[in-house]
Amino acid sequence: MTGSGSSTTTAGPVRQRTGGTSPSGSTDPVAAAWTDYLAATRQLDGVRRDAATAASEQARTVQAAREELTSVRTRLAPQEARLRELGVPPMSLMPAPPELTEATRAMTGGSGTVLAALREANRWAHGADDVLAARGLPGAAHWSTRPRNLLLYGPLGLLVPLLQIVAYLVADSDAVAVLALLVGLPAPAVAFGAGWLAVGRLFPPRPGERVDRTPRFGALVCLVPAVLVTAGIVLAMLAA
């Protein structure tokens, strides 16, 4: 309390500024600008990361396309030479103008489209290798290894057992049946050896690969019929 001419003043609580709000309730322009700057920086960083990822993916796709192109060219060169040896005219080995136009149109879809087209071409070239390599059985060139080899091991493994059955049925004495059994003992080994040679002859490998003769599978195919027929004939002789 002061002199008589002065009035009594009561000090109220002091308000502190918070955030970017001024005493009048308006937003602080510096804080708003800083917030906008941070948001723009985050957005720019996201764009930069997306661009870097897209560029990296593009580079990997281009590299894969180059590798596929090299593989296709490697396969087509010996195929062209082989077809010329077989008497195919050179003009038939060149793409026609409509084919070139269609291929050019397909190449405008970007590196991903080009890579897909090259992979498809590589698949066709791979199948052409199988057809050109197969001798006498081109229809089985696309089969997997075991079913394909079964075409050779199977008939060879069944040939001698069938002859044994015929000999036993037409034999007039047990001596002939026993002789048929003895002759059939080395039959699985002979059938397997013949199948081994036939697989290498009819299904030669591609360049740089080895013949997959599936020896265990072939031995089993040749052995099982002979064992079953021999056991059946022995049991029939004992029963008689």
Short mmCIF file of C-alpha atoms in Angstrom, two decimals:
data_model
loop_
_atom_site.label_atom_id
_atom_site.label_comp_id
_atom_site.label_asym_id
_atom_site.label_seq_id
_atom_site.Cartn_x
_atom_site.Cartn_y
_atom_site.Cartn_z
CA MET A 1 0.00 0.00 0.00
CA THR A 2 1.42 3.38 -1.01
CA GLY A 3 0.43 6.93 -0.34
CA SER A 4 -3.12 8.25 -0.35
CA GLY A 5 -3.11 9.03 -4.06
CA SER A 6 -2.12 5.56 -5.11
CA SER A 7 -4.34 2.57 -5.60
CA THR A 8 -3.77 -0.99 -4.45
CA THR A 9 -2.65 -3.40 -7.23
CA THR A 10 -2.87 -7.17 -6.86
CA ALA A 11 -0.32 -9.19 -8.91
CA GLY A 12 -2.03 -12.09 -10.76
CA PRO A 13 -0.44 -15.30 -12.05
CA VAL A 14 2.00 -14.81 -14.94
CA ARG A 15 1.10 -16.73 -18.19
CA GLN A 16 3.94 -18.42 -20.07
CA ARG A 17 4.05 -18.78 -23.88
CA THR A 18 3.62 -22.29 -25.14
CA GLY A 19 4.38 -23.72 -28.55
CA GLY A 20 4.15 -21.32 -31.41
CA THR A 21 1.14 -19.44 -30.10
CA SER A 22 1.50 -15.75 -29.41
CA PRO A 23 -0.25 -14.01 -26.46
CA SER A 24 -3.03 -12.99 -28.79
CA GLY A 25 -3.70 -16.65 -29.73
CA SER A 26 -2.17 -16.50 -33.24
CA THR A 27 0.35 -19.13 -34.47
CA ASP A 28 4.02 -18.29 -34.33
CA PRO A 29 5.18 -17.93 -37.98
CA VAL A 30 8.69 -19.18 -37.17
CA ALA A 31 7.41 -22.40 -35.60
CA ALA A 32 4.96 -22.96 -38.46
CA ALA A 33 7.70 -22.46 -41.01
CA TRP A 34 9.94 -24.89 -39.14
CA THR A 35 7.15 -27.52 -39.07
CA ASP A 36 6.55 -27.12 -42.79
CA TYR A 37 10.28 -27.42 -43.41
CA LEU A 38 10.48 -30.70 -41.47
CA ALA A 39 7.48 -32.11 -43.33
CA ALA A 40 8.98 -31.15 -46.69
CA THR A 41 12.31 -32.69 -45.67
CA ARG A 42 10.66 -35.97 -44.75
CA GLN A 43 8.73 -36.01 -48.00
CA LEU A 44 11.87 -35.26 -50.00
CA ASP A 45 13.74 -38.03 -48.19
CA GLY A 46 10.95 -40.48 -49.03
CA VAL A 47 11.07 -39.46 -52.68
CA ARG A 48 14.84 -39.87 -52.68
CA ARG A 49 14.61 -43.32 -51.16
CA ASP A 50 11.94 -44.39 -53.64
CA ALA A 51 14.04 -43.11 -56.54
CA ALA A 52 17.12 -44.95 -55.26
CA THR A 53 15.12 -48.18 -54.87
CA ALA A 54 13.65 -47.83 -58.37
CA ALA A 55 17.08 -47.14 -59.85
CA SER A 56 18.57 -50.17 -58.09
CA GLU A 57 15.72 -52.40 -59.27
CA GLN A 58 16.11 -51.05 -62.78
CA ALA A 59 19.83 -51.82 -62.74
CA ARG A 60 19.20 -55.39 -61.55
CA THR A 61 16.56 -55.91 -64.24
CA VAL A 62 18.88 -54.61 -66.96
CA GLN A 63 21.70 -56.88 -65.74
CA ALA A 64 19.37 -59.89 -65.70
CA ALA A 65 18.18 -59.04 -69.22
CA ARG A 66 21.76 -58.88 -70.46
CA GLU A 67 22.50 -62.29 -68.94
CA GLU A 68 19.36 -63.77 -70.52
CA LEU A 69 20.31 -62.27 -73.88
CA THR A 70 23.77 -63.84 -73.66
CA SER A 71 22.22 -67.19 -72.78
CA VAL A 72 19.78 -67.02 -75.70
CA ARG A 73 22.54 -66.14 -78.15
CA THR A 74 24.68 -68.98 -76.83
CA ARG A 75 21.86 -71.45 -77.43
CA LEU A 76 20.83 -70.11 -80.84
CA ALA A 77 24.29 -70.20 -82.43
CA PRO A 78 24.76 -74.02 -82.33
CA GLN A 79 21.09 -74.52 -83.19
CA GLU A 80 21.49 -72.44 -86.34
CA ALA A 81 24.59 -74.41 -87.33
CA ARG A 82 22.79 -77.70 -86.67
CA LEU A 83 19.75 -76.69 -88.74
CA ARG A 84 21.98 -75.63 -91.63
CA GLU A 85 23.66 -79.03 -91.49
CA LEU A 86 20.21 -80.61 -91.78
CA GLY A 87 19.55 -78.59 -94.95
CA VAL A 88 17.30 -75.83 -93.63
CA PRO A 89 17.51 -72.75 -95.93
CA PRO A 90 19.21 -69.74 -94.33
CA MET A 91 16.21 -67.51 -95.13
CA SER A 92 14.01 -69.75 -92.97
CA LEU A 93 16.30 -69.09 -90.02
CA MET A 94 15.85 -65.31 -90.22
CA PRO A 95 12.88 -63.53 -88.57
CA ALA A 96 10.20 -62.25 -90.92
CA PRO A 97 9.27 -58.52 -90.97
CA PRO A 98 5.98 -59.09 -89.07
CA GLU A 99 7.92 -60.95 -86.39
CA LEU A 100 10.42 -58.10 -86.10
CA THR A 101 7.57 -55.58 -85.83
CA GLU A 102 5.90 -57.57 -83.08
CA ALA A 103 9.21 -57.97 -81.22
CA THR A 104 9.90 -54.24 -81.47
CA ARG A 105 6.46 -53.46 -80.10
CA ALA A 106 7.07 -55.80 -77.19
CA MET A 107 10.36 -54.09 -76.37
CA THR A 108 8.65 -50.75 -75.68
CA GLY A 109 7.20 -51.97 -72.40
CA GLY A 110 10.34 -51.30 -70.37
CA SER A 111 13.14 -53.45 -69.03
CA GLY A 112 10.75 -55.73 -67.15
CA THR A 113 8.90 -56.60 -70.35
CA VAL A 114 12.18 -57.16 -72.17
CA LEU A 115 13.40 -59.49 -69.42
CA ALA A 116 10.16 -61.50 -69.54
CA ALA A 117 10.40 -61.82 -73.34
CA LEU A 118 14.04 -62.96 -73.14
CA ARG A 119 13.18 -65.56 -70.51
CA GLU A 120 10.40 -66.87 -72.72
CA ALA A 121 12.82 -67.00 -75.67
CA ASN A 122 15.34 -68.85 -73.51
CA ARG A 123 12.67 -71.38 -72.58
CA TRP A 124 11.84 -71.98 -76.24
CA ALA A 125 15.52 -72.31 -77.10
CA HIS A 126 15.93 -74.81 -74.27
CA GLY A 127 13.09 -76.90 -75.71
CA ALA A 128 14.61 -76.68 -79.18
CA ASP A 129 17.86 -78.07 -77.77
CA ASP A 130 15.97 -81.10 -76.48
CA VAL A 131 14.28 -81.69 -79.85
CA LEU A 132 17.51 -81.35 -81.81
CA ALA A 133 19.38 -83.60 -79.40
CA ALA A 134 16.79 -86.41 -79.41
CA ARG A 135 17.44 -89.08 -82.03
CA GLY A 136 14.50 -91.23 -83.00
CA LEU A 137 12.34 -90.20 -80.01
CA PRO A 138 11.82 -86.42 -80.37
CA GLY A 139 8.43 -86.63 -78.66
CA ALA A 140 10.08 -87.72 -75.41
CA ALA A 141 12.72 -84.98 -75.49
CA HIS A 142 10.70 -82.72 -73.18
CA TRP A 143 9.96 -85.42 -70.63
CA SER A 144 11.67 -85.59 -67.27
CA THR A 145 14.66 -87.92 -67.01
CA ARG A 146 13.11 -91.00 -65.37
CA PRO A 147 9.99 -91.34 -67.56
CA ARG A 148 12.15 -90.76 -70.63
CA ASN A 149 14.69 -93.42 -69.64
CA LEU A 150 11.88 -95.78 -68.71
CA LEU A 151 11.01 -95.97 -72.41
CA LEU A 152 14.31 -97.76 -72.91
CA TYR A 153 14.94 -99.62 -69.66
CA GLY A 154 11.38 -100.90 -69.41
CA PRO A 155 11.07 -102.89 -72.68
CA LEU A 156 14.60 -104.24 -72.34
CA GLY A 157 13.92 -105.35 -68.78
CA LEU A 158 10.69 -107.11 -69.81
CA LEU A 159 12.02 -108.86 -72.92
CA VAL A 160 13.85 -111.80 -71.36
CA PRO A 161 11.28 -112.44 -68.57
CA LEU A 162 8.56 -112.67 -71.22
CA LEU A 163 10.68 -115.15 -73.18
CA GLN A 164 11.16 -117.16 -69.98
CA ILE A 165 7.40 -117.33 -69.46
CA VAL A 166 6.86 -118.50 -73.05
CA ALA A 167 9.62 -121.11 -72.70
CA TYR A 168 8.11 -122.44 -69.48
CA LEU A 169 4.62 -122.66 -70.97
CA VAL A 170 5.73 -124.52 -74.10
CA ALA A 171 8.42 -126.67 -72.43
CA ASP A 172 7.82 -130.43 -72.54
CA SER A 173 10.15 -131.20 -69.66
CA ASP A 174 11.51 -129.61 -66.53
CA ALA A 175 14.98 -129.53 -68.05
CA VAL A 176 13.87 -126.96 -70.62
CA ALA A 177 12.29 -124.84 -67.91
CA VAL A 178 15.42 -125.00 -65.79
CA LEU A 179 17.52 -124.06 -68.81
CA ALA A 180 15.26 -121.05 -69.42
CA LEU A 181 15.77 -119.99 -65.82
CA LEU A 182 19.53 -120.32 -66.07
CA VAL A 183 19.62 -118.35 -69.30
CA GLY A 184 17.53 -115.63 -67.66
CA LEU A 185 19.87 -115.12 -64.72
CA PRO A 186 22.22 -112.64 -66.47
CA ALA A 187 19.28 -111.01 -68.29
CA PRO A 188 18.95 -108.00 -65.92
CA ALA A 189 22.61 -107.11 -66.36
CA VAL A 190 22.38 -107.43 -70.14
CA ALA A 191 19.17 -105.36 -70.26
CA PHE A 192 20.70 -102.67 -68.05
CA GLY A 193 23.83 -102.46 -70.21
CA ALA A 194 21.77 -102.19 -73.39
CA GLY A 195 19.59 -99.51 -71.81
CA TRP A 196 22.67 -97.62 -70.62
CA LEU A 197 24.04 -97.46 -74.16
CA ALA A 198 20.64 -96.66 -75.68
CA VAL A 199 20.04 -93.69 -73.36
CA GLY A 200 23.37 -92.15 -74.33
CA ARG A 201 22.70 -92.81 -77.99
CA LEU A 202 19.11 -91.60 -78.28
CA PHE A 203 19.24 -88.78 -75.72
CA PRO A 204 22.66 -87.13 -76.00
CA PRO A 205 23.40 -84.31 -73.55
CA ARG A 206 23.42 -80.63 -74.31
CA PRO A 207 26.78 -78.88 -74.71
CA GLY A 208 28.58 -78.75 -71.38
CA GLU A 209 26.31 -81.32 -69.72
CA ARG A 210 26.53 -85.06 -69.04
CA VAL A 211 24.08 -87.81 -69.92
CA ASP A 212 21.71 -88.55 -67.06
CA ARG A 213 21.27 -92.32 -67.35
CA THR A 214 19.63 -92.74 -63.91
CA PRO A 215 21.62 -95.94 -63.22
CA ARG A 216 19.91 -96.91 -59.98
CA PHE A 217 16.48 -96.44 -61.46
CA GLY A 218 17.45 -98.35 -64.60
CA ALA A 219 18.92 -101.24 -62.62
CA LEU A 220 15.75 -101.48 -60.57
CA VAL A 221 13.54 -101.46 -63.67
CA CYS A 222 15.59 -104.23 -65.26
CA LEU A 223 15.92 -106.34 -62.10
CA VAL A 224 12.38 -106.39 -60.70
CA PRO A 225 10.65 -108.13 -63.68
CA ALA A 226 13.36 -110.79 -63.86
CA VAL A 227 13.16 -111.54 -60.13
CA LEU A 228 9.37 -111.75 -60.13
CA VAL A 229 9.21 -114.00 -63.19
CA THR A 230 11.99 -116.27 -61.92
CA ALA A 231 10.31 -116.62 -58.54
CA GLY A 232 6.98 -117.33 -60.18
CA ILE A 233 8.42 -120.01 -62.45
CA VAL A 234 10.25 -121.68 -59.52
CA LEU A 235 7.11 -121.74 -57.43
CA ALA A 236 5.12 -123.16 -60.34
CA MET A 237 7.71 -125.90 -60.84
CA LEU A 238 7.67 -126.79 -57.15
CA ALA A 239 3.90 -126.90 -57.12
CA ALA A 240 3.85 -129.21 -60.16
#
